[in-house]
Amino acid sequence: MIRSLLIANRGEIARRIIRTARGLGIRTIAVHSDVDAAMPFVREADTAVCIGPAPARESYLVQEKILAAARETGAEAIHPGYGFLSENAEFAEAVQAAGLVWVGAPPASIRAMGLKDAAKKLMVAAGVPVTPGYMGEDQSPERLQAEADAIGYPVLIKAVAGGGGKGMRKVDEPGVFADALASCRREASSSFGDDHVLIEKYILNPRHIEVQVFGDTHGQVVHLFERDCSLQRRHQKVIEEAPAPGMDDVTRAELCAAAVKAARAVDYVGAGTIEFIADGSGPLTPDRIWFMEMNTRLQVEHPVTEMITGQDLVEWQLRVASGEPLPKRQEELLISGWAMEARLYAENPATGFLPSTGPLAWLRFPGGIRVDAGVEEGGEVTPHYDPMIAKLIVHAESRRGAAARLAQACSEMQVWPVRTNAAFLARAAADEDFAAERIDTGFIERRADRLVPGADPLEPILQAAARALLPRNPADPWGTLTGFRANAAPDRRIAVEVANVLYLVDLKATGPAATTVEVAGEPVLFLSGEAWPFRQPVADHAGAGAGASDGAILAPMPGRVIAVEISAGEAVAKGQRLLVLEAMKMEQALLAPFDGIVEMLDAATGAQVSEGTLLARIAKGEG
Ligand code: ADP
Ligand code: ADP
Ligand code: MG
């Protein structure tokens, strides 16, 4: 067994590898960029070497720096993780040429599977069914168009060097093929430095089903069953599970045998994944599942396979790289229960999934499940790398049990102020179509209305925020709610400000249990995976432009005045309701910013006002 290991990666996968290596008594060496210096994987490694500035092409992708760090620290082996240099054959060769052990696929296998067209041709020769399409040399637009026409629309144009869901264009009709081809080529050459493409039939109701394979240096190859990764957004996996729903034993046996055949065809050693596309418009059958590509590395979603087989795939990698035979024979591997994984990303679904960066001032993971995280509370999400915060992994007896556990785990996530897709994941895991196994790669887009939380807080959030602002009587946790009725009287209305917008909430007697915490002095509410800042309203925040410091009460938005509760000259107390506006069916109360006198009042019930209209002015003084 190797005795020391350099991990040429970062974040959760570096920590994941360190965990297993440590358990095997292997000394670990982290390499990191300067912005990553305080990350957990750097601290958890026995030794750490800074290899340059934040941009990956100046640090994590610089082969010489990584090899120099290995020399410096006396590392015996290098594990590349996933992404970065993991599927770079030249790097694998350089590692071996330096006399080090490469904990990855043989360079020749990486090359053979590196380009999608060559890989598919190889699979055809090996007798593995591939997605129908054109993968020829002639790359002229005319020829490609003619091939697409012959295949029949919709088709998919794919960059042969593509990866990570990039360099793909679905084309629905011949008229737009030329434009799609040009744009696909532009993206392919800028992202992968290679504008060669192939054309594939676009499989309707596509399901992404992949098989985990493993080879050793003694000529054995086994599979560890399949994973279903059909829940994708923009061709990127979001929720993965194992085994695949609706997979019968006969289909599984054929699929897994095809995967082993594919791996044998390239003399595969180590962890690999054969990705297939299945026609999900009917039951899964062997004749409607086709080879798509092979990933010659450990996959992001490897934990779901670990959960159903009880194996540690990183341990398998380290043993195989050390020259040991595979830890288990095929017949010793069995599926136990159901596992699911959700990728928690730093992104905001409400803004079209824009990435969200910044400090992780508050970060609490659900208990009782496996969490593979790269960051911790007090850390930061920087714009330099993949926005994945963590993988939430659950295991249960049944698929329904696993889905329920995953939905629960995602809804318990608490992150602030970085935004995440936790609520979106929770909704997806709890979705009725998901439960009914009606899944394909179009699921997320089809269900977007239900899955993506809105930009405005819904009633349960407002209820929870209002409840959190109730004066608490220790003897009566429901405070003023005793004897509360459905038709709330106006004095049961509570003004709350959620995400800088004022709401007047009619409190209900019972409501959802939200968690409220203070993050850097600001109250934040967590409910169902959502996170909302809220507070007791101060008129200050309601005004556009001039604030409450001068006592100006401005209309925060265009709307109609529905109540004027003060008169000129009247004394008011801080927080007292002055006026109520209605806009877009939402009532907004404007409150006194401080104790004082109504010096001026220019608002009448029923009046339509524009944003910023001066409605009243409070003069500081005796309340
Ligand atoms: P998986 O298939 O394991 O889910 P992905 O295809 O999403 O993984 O890729 C895993 C990681 O590798 C991601 O961080 C992704 O950004 C990165 N990656 C994948 N392919 C490439 C590529 N060709 N070039 C650069 N990074 C890639
Ligand atoms: P990448 O290297 O980016 O992972 P893949 O070839 O694995 O590229 O395809 C990524 C995703 O695109 C698949 O998981 C699937 O959702 C979709 N896809 C790929 N090929 C097809 C196809 N022929 N028909 C329908 N969807 C496809
Ligand atoms: Mg793929």
XYZ file of C-alpha atoms and ligand atoms in Angstrom, residues 116 131-132 155-156 158-159 161-168 192 200-209 229-230 232 234-237 275-277 292-293 295 297 441, ligand 2:
68
model
C -16.815 11.318 -27.603
C -26.700 6.467 -29.355
C -27.571 6.558 -33.062
C -30.960 16.057 -32.866
C -28.194 16.964 -30.458
C -22.161 17.661 -29.234
C -18.596 18.881 -29.020
C -14.189 17.209 -26.498
C -17.087 18.511 -24.399
C -17.758 17.901 -20.746
C -19.628 19.241 -17.759
C -22.748 19.745 -19.887
C -21.026 22.318 -22.102
C -20.798 22.313 -25.876
C -24.219 20.836 -26.612
C -12.223 22.907 -25.000
C -26.816 12.385 -32.149
C -30.448 11.518 -32.289
C -32.079 13.351 -29.412
C -33.661 10.634 -27.317
C -37.152 11.641 -26.212
C -37.883 11.547 -22.480
C -34.184 10.855 -21.949
C -33.065 9.222 -18.744
C -29.414 9.395 -17.764
C -28.395 6.029 -16.369
C -28.898 10.950 -12.788
C -31.881 12.146 -14.774
C -30.568 17.705 -14.407
C -28.866 22.504 -18.226
C -27.340 19.043 -18.640
C -25.839 19.248 -15.138
C -26.786 16.683 -12.532
C -22.855 6.797 -19.047
C -25.902 5.621 -20.973
C -28.963 7.384 -22.248
C -23.210 7.928 -24.374
C -19.701 8.406 -22.970
C -15.899 9.268 -17.510
C -12.388 9.108 -13.013
C -33.929 15.018 -17.975
P -20.974 15.709 -20.803
O -19.627 15.289 -21.247
O -21.148 17.170 -20.822
O -21.358 15.049 -19.518
P -22.837 13.877 -22.087
O -22.637 13.323 -23.442
O -22.606 12.973 -20.947
O -21.958 15.175 -21.944
O -24.311 14.472 -22.003
C -24.713 15.256 -20.904
C -26.226 15.210 -20.748
O -26.899 15.626 -21.940
C -26.787 13.834 -20.481
O -26.715 13.502 -19.119
C -28.205 13.966 -20.987
O -28.996 14.646 -20.039
C -28.067 14.863 -22.178
N -27.926 14.087 -23.421
C -26.772 13.659 -23.960
N -26.981 12.977 -25.097
C -28.309 12.966 -25.299
C -29.175 12.428 -26.332
N -28.673 11.789 -27.386
N -30.501 12.616 -26.212
C -31.012 13.283 -25.158
N -30.270 13.823 -24.180
C -28.924 13.667 -24.235
